[in-house]
mmCIF file of C-alpha atoms in Angstrom:
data_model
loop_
_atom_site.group_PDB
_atom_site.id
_atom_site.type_symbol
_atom_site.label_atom_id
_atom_site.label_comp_id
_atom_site.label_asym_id
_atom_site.label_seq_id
_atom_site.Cartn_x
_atom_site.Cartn_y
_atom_site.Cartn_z
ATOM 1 C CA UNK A 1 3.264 269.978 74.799
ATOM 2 C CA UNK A 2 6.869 270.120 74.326
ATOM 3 C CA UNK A 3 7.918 273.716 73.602
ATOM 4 C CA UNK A 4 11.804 275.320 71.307
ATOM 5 C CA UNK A 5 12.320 278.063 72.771
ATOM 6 C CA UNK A 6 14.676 280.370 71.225
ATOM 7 C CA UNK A 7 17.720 280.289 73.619
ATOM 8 C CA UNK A 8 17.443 276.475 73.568
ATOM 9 C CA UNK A 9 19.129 273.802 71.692
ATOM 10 C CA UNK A 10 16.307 270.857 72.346
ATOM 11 C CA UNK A 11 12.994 270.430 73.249
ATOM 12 C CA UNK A 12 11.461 270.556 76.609
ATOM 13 C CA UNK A 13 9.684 267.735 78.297
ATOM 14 C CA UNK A 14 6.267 268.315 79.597
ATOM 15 C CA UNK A 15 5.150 267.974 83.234
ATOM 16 C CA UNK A 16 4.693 264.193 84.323
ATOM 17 C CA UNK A 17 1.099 263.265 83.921
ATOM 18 C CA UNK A 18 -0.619 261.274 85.828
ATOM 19 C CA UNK A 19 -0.836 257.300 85.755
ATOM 20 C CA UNK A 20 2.663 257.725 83.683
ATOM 21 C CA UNK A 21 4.634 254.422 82.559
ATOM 22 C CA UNK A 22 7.684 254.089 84.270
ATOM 23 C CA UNK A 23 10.442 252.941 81.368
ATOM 24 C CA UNK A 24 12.644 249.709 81.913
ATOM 25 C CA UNK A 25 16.279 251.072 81.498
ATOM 26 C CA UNK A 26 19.215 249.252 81.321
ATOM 27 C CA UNK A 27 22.951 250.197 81.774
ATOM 28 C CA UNK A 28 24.523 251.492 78.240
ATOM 29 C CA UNK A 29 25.025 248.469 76.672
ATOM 30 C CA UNK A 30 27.493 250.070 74.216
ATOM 31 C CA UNK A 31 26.441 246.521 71.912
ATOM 32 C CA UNK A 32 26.794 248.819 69.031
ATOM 33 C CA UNK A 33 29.731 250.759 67.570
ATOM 34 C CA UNK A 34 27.563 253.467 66.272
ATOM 35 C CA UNK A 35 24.774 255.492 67.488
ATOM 36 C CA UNK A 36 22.862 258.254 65.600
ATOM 37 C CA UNK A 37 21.079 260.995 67.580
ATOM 38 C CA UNK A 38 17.544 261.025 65.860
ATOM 39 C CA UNK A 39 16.278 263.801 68.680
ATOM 40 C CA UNK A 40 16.952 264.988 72.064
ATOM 41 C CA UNK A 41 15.339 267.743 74.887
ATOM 42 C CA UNK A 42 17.420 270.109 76.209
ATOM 43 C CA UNK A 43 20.173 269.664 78.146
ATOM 44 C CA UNK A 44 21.064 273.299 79.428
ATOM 45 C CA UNK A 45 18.283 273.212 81.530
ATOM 46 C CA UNK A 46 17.327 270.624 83.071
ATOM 47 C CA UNK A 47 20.571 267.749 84.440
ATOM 48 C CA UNK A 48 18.592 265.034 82.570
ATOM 49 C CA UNK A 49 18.401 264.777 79.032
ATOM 50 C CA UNK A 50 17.070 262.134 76.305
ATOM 51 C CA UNK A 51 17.956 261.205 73.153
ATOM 52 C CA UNK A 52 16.257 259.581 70.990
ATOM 53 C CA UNK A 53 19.126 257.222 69.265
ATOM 54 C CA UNK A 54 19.219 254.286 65.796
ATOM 55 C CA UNK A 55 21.666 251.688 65.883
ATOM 56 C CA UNK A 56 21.756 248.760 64.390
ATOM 57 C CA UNK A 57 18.321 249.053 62.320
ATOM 58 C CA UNK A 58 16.422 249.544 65.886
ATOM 59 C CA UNK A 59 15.664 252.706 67.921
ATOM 60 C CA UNK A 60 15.492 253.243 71.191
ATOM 61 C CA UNK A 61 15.702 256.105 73.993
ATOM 62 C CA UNK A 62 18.722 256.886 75.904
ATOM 63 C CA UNK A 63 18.636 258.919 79.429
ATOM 64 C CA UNK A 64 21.283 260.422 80.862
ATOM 65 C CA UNK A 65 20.868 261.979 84.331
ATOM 66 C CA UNK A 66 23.590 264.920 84.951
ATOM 67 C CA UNK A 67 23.388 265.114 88.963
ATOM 68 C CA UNK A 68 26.385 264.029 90.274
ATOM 69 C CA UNK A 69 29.475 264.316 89.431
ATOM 70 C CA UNK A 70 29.547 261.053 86.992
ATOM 71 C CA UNK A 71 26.954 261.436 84.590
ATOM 72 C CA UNK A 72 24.566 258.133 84.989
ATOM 73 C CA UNK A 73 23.529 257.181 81.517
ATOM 74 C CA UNK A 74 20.274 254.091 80.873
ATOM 75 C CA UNK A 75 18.467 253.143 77.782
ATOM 76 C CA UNK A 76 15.634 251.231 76.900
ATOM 77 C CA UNK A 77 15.301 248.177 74.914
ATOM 78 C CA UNK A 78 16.188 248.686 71.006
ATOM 79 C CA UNK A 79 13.024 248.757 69.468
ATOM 80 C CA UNK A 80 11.064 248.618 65.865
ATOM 81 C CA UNK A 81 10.994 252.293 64.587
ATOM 82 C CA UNK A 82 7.306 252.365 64.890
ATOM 83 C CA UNK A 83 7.230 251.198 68.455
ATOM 84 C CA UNK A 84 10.899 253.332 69.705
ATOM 85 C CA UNK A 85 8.968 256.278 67.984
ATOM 86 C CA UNK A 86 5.854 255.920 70.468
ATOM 87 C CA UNK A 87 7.634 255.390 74.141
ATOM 88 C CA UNK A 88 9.419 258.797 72.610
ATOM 89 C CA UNK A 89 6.183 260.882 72.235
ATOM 90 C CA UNK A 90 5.427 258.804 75.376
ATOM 91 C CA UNK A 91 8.187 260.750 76.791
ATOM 92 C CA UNK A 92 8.317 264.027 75.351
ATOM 93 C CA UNK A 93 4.426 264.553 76.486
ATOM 94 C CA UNK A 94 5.084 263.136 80.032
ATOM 95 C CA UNK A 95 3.491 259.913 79.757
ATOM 96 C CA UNK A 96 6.405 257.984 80.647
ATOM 97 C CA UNK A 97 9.564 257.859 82.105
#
């Protein structure tokens, strides 16, 4: 189960499990000239971090993968609420990534 821990700023993804999804990510689109952070894990430690982002009336989850020198930064399709808020428990509990 994802876990705060006191000297963190964001939650911490569980373990992979077994038989996970594997996410279709795209490039940032940047189709949108505003993004709200709904949620996010932590990014102190651990080089990748998601977010959980709105824009546009849609939701969906953005990745961004810290190990090189140019951050490398996906996201998934914008989604319903409903559906953006599932592939983010999805996530969170190691279901899919």
């Amino acid at each position: 189960m994802p876990r705060l821990l006191d000297d963190c700023p964001g939650l911490h993804l569980a373990p992979e499990q077994p038989g996970r999804v594997v996410l279709r990510r795209m490039a940032e689109t940047r189709r949108t000239a505003r993004v709200r952070v709904v949620a996010h894990t932590c990014d102190h430690c651990s080089p990748l971090a998601y977010e959980l982002c709105a824009s546009g009336g849609l939701l969906f989850v953005r990745r961004t993968d810290r190990t090189n020198r140019t951050p490398e930064v996906r996201e998934t399709d914008r989604l319903p609420d409903a559906r953006a808020r599932r592939v983010w428990l999805d996530v969170l509990l190691g279901r899919a990534r």
